[in-house]
mmCIF file of N, CA, C and O in Angstrom:
data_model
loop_
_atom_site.group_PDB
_atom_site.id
_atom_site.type_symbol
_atom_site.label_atom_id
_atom_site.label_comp_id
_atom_site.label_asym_id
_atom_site.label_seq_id
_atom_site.Cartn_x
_atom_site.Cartn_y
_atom_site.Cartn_z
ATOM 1 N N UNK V 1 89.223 50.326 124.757
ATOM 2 C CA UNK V 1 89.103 49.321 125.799
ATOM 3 C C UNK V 1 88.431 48.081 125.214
ATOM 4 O O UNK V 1 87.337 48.129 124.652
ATOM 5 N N UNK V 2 89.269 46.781 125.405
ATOM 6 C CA UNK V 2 88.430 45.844 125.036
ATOM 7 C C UNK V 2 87.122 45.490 125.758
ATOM 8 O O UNK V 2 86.944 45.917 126.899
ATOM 9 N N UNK V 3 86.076 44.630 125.072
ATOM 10 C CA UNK V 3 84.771 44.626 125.858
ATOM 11 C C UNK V 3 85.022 43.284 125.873
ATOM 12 O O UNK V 3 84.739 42.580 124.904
ATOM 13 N N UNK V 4 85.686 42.714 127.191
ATOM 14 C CA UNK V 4 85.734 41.298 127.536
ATOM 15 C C UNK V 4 86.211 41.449 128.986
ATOM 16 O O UNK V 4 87.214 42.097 129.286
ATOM 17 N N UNK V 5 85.433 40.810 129.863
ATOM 18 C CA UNK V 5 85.817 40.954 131.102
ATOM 19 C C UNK V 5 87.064 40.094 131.844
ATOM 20 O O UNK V 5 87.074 38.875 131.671
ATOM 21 N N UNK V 6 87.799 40.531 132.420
ATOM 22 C CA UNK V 6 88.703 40.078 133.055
ATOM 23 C C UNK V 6 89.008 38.747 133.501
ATOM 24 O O UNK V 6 89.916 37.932 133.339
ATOM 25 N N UNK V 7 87.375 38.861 134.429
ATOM 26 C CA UNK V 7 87.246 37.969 135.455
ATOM 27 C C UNK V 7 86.571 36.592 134.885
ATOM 28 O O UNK V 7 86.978 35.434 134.981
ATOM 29 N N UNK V 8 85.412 37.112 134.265
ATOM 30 C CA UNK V 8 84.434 35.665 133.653
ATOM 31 C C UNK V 8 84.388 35.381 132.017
ATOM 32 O O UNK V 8 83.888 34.467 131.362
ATOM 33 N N UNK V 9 85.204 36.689 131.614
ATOM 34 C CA UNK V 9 85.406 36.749 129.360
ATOM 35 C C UNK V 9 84.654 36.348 129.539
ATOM 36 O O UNK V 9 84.581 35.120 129.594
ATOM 37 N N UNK V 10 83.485 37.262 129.768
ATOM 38 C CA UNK V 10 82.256 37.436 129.070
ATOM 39 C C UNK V 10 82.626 38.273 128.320
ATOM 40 O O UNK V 10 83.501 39.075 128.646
ATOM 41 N N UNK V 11 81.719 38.284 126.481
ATOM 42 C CA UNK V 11 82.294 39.545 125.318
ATOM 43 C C UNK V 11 81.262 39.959 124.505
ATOM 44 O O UNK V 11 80.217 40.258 125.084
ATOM 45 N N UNK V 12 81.290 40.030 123.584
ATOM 46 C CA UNK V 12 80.067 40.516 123.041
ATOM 47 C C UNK V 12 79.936 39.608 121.814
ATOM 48 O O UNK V 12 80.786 39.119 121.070
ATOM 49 N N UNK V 13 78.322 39.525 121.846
ATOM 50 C CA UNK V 13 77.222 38.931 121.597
ATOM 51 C C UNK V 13 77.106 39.285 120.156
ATOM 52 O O UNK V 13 77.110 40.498 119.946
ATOM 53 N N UNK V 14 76.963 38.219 118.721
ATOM 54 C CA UNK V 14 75.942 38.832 117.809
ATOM 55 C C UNK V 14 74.535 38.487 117.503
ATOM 56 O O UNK V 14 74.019 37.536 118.091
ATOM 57 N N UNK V 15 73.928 39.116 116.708
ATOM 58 C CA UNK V 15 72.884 38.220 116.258
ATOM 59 C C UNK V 15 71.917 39.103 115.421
ATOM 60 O O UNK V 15 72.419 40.073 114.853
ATOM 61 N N UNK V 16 70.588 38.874 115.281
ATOM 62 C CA UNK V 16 69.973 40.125 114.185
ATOM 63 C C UNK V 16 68.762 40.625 114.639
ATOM 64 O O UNK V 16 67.962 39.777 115.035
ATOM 65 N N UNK V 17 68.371 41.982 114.687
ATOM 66 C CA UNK V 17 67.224 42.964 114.681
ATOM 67 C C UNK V 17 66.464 42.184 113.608
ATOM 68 O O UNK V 17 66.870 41.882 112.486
ATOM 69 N N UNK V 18 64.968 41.846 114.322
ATOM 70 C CA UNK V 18 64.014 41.072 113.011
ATOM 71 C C UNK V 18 62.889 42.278 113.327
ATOM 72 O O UNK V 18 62.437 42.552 114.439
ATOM 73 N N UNK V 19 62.577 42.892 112.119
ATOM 74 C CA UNK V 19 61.443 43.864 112.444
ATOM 75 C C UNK V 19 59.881 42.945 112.015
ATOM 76 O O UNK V 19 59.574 41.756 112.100
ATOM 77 N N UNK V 20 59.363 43.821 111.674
ATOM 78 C CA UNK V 20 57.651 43.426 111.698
ATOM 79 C C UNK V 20 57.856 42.491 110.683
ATOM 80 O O UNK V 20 57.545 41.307 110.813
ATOM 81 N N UNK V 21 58.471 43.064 109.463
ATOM 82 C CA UNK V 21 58.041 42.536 107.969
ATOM 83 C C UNK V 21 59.088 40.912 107.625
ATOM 84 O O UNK V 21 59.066 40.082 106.716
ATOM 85 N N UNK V 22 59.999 41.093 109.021
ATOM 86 C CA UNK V 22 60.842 40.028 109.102
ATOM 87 C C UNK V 22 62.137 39.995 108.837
ATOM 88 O O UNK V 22 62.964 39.116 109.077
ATOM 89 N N UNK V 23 62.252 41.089 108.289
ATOM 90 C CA UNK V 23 64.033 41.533 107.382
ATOM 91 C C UNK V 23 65.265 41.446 108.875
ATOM 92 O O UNK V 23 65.207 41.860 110.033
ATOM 93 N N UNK V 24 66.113 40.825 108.218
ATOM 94 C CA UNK V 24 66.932 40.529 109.595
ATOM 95 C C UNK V 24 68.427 41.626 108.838
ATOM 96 O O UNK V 24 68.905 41.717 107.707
ATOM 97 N N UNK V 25 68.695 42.204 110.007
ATOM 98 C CA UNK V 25 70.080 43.344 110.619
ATOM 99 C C UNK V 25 70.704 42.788 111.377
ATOM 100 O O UNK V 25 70.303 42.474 112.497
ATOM 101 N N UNK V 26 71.828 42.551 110.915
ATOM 102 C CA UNK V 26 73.249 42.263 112.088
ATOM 103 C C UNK V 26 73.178 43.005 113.436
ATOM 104 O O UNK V 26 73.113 44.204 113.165
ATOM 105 N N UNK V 27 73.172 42.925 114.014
ATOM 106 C CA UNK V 27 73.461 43.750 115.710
ATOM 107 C C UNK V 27 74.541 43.033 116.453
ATOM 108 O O UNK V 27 75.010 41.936 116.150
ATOM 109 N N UNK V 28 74.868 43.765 117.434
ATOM 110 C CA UNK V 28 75.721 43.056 118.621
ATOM 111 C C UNK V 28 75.383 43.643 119.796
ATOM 112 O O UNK V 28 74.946 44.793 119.824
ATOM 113 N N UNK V 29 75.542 42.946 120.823
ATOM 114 C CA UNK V 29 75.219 43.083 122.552
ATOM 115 C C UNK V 29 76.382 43.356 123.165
ATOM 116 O O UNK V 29 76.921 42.254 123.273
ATOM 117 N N UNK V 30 77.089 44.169 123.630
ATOM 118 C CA UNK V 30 78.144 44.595 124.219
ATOM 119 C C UNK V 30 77.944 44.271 125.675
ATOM 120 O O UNK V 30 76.765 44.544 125.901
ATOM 121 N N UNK V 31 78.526 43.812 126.804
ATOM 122 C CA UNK V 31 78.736 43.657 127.816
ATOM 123 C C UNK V 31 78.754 44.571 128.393
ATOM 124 O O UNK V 31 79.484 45.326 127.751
ATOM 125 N N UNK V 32 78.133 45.474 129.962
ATOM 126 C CA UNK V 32 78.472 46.425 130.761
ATOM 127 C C UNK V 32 80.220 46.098 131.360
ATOM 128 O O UNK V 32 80.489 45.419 132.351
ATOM 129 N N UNK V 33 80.914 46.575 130.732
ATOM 130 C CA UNK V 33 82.336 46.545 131.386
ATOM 131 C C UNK V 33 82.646 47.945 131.966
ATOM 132 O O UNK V 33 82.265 48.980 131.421
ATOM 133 N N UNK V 34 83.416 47.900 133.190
ATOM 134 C CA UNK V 34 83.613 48.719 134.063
ATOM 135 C C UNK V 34 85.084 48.610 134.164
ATOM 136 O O UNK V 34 85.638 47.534 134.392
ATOM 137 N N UNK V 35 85.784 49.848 133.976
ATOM 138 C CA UNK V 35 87.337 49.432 134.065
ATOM 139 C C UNK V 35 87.612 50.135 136.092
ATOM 140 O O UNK V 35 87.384 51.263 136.527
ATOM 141 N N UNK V 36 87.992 49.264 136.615
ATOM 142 C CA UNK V 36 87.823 49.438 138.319
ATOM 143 C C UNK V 36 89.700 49.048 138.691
ATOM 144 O O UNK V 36 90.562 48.580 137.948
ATOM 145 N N UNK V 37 89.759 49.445 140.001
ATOM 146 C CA UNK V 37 90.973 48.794 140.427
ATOM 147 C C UNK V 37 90.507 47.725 141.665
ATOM 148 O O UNK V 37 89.678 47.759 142.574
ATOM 149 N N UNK V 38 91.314 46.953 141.273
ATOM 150 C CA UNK V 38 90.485 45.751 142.214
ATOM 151 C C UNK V 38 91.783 45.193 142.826
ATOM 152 O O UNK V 38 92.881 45.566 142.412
ATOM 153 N N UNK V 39 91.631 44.208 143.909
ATOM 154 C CA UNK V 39 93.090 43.830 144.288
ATOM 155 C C UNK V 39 93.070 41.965 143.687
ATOM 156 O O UNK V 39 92.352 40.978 143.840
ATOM 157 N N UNK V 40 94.058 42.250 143.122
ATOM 158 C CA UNK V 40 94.332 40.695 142.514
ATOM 159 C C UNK V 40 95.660 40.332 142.623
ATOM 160 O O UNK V 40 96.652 40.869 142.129
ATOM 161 N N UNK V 41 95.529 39.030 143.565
ATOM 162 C CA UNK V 41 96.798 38.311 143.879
ATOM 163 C C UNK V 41 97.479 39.395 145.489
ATOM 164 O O UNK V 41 98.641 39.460 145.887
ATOM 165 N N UNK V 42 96.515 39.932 145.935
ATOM 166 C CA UNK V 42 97.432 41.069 147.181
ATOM 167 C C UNK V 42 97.831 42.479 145.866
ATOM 168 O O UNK V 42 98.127 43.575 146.342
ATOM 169 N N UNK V 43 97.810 42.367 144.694
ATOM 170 C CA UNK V 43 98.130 43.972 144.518
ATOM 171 C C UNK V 43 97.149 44.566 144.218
ATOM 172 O O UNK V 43 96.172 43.836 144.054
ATOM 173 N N UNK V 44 96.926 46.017 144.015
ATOM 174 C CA UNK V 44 96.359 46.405 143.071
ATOM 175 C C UNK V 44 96.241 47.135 141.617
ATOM 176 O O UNK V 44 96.715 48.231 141.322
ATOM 177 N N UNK V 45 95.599 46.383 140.902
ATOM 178 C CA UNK V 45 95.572 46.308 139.694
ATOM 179 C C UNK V 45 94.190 46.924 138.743
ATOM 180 O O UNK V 45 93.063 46.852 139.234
ATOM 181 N N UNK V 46 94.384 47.472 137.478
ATOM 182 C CA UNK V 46 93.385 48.022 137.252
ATOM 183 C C UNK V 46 92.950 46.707 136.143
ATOM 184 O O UNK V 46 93.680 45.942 135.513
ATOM 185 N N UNK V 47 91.647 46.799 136.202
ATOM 186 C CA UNK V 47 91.193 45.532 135.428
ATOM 187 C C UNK V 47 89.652 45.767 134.860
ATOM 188 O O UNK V 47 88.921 46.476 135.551
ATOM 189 N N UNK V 48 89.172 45.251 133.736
ATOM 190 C CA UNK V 48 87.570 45.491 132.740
ATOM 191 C C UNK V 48 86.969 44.414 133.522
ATOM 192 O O UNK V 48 87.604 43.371 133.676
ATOM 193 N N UNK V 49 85.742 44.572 134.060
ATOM 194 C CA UNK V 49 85.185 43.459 134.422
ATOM 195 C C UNK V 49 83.730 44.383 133.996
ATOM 196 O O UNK V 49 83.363 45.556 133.940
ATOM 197 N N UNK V 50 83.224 43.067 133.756
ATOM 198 C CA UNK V 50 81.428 43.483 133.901
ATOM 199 C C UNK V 50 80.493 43.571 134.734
ATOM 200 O O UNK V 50 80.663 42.742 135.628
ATOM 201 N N UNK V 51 79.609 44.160 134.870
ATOM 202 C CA UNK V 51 79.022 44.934 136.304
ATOM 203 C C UNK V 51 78.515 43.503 137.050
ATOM 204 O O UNK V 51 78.263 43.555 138.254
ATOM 205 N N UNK V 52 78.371 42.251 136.337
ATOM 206 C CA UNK V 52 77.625 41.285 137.303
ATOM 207 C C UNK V 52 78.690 40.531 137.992
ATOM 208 O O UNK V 52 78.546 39.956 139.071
ATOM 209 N N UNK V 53 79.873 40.582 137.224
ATOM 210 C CA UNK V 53 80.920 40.343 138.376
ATOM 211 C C UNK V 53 81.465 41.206 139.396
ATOM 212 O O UNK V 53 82.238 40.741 140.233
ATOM 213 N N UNK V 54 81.083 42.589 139.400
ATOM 214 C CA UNK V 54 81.110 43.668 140.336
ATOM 215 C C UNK V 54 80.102 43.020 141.736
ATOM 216 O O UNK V 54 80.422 42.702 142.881
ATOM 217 N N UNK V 55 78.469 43.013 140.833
ATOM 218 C CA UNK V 55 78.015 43.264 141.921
ATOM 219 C C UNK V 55 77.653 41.475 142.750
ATOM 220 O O UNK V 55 76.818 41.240 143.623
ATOM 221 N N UNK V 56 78.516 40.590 142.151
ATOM 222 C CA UNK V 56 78.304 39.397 143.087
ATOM 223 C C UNK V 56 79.099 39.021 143.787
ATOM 224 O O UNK V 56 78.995 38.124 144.623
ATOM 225 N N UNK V 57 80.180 39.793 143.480
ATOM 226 C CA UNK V 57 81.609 39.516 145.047
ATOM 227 C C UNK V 57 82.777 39.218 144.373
ATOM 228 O O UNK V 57 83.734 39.189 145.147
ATOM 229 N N UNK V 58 83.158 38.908 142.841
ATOM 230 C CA UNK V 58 83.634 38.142 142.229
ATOM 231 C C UNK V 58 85.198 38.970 142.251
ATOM 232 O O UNK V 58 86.182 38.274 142.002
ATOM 233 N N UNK V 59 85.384 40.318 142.524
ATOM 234 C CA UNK V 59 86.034 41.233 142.412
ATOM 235 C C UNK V 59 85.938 41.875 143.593
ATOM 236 O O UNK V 59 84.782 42.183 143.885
ATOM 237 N N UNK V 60 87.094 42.298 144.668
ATOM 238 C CA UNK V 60 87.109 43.475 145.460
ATOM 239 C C UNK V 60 88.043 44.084 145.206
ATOM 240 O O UNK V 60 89.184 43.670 145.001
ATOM 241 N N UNK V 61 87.365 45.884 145.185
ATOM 242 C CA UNK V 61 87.562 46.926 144.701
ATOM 243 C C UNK V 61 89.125 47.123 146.074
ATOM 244 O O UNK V 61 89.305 46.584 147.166
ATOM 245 N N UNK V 62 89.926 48.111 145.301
ATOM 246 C CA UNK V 62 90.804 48.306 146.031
ATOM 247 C C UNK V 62 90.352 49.589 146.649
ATOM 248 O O UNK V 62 89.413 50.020 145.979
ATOM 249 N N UNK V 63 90.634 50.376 147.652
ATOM 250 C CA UNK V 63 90.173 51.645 148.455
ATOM 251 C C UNK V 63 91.476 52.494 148.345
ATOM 252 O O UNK V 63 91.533 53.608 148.865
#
């Protein structure tokens, strides 16, 4: 599953773990993506969105 949301491509993040002594590590931040069926356009469709477009209205879930 890709980690990019549907609705707002939001994706993932890099950047680096700096410990005490300062030494920097590559990391990345992955997005909470939720694969949901939501209705888009009147159908429903299954679609990755990330939980903050879940929980602000941005998406309704199909029943």
């Amino acid at each position: 599953m890709a980690c990019i949301c549907d609705i707002c491509k939001k994706g993932e993040l890099s950047g680096n773990n700096v410990s005490h002594s300062n030494r920097h590590v590559k990391r990345s931040w992955k997005p909470n993506i939720q694969k949901v069926k939501a209705v888009v356009d009147g159908e429903v469709k299954s679609v990755n969105v990330c939980t903050r477009c879940l929980r602000s209205g941005k998406v309704t879930r199909a029943i």
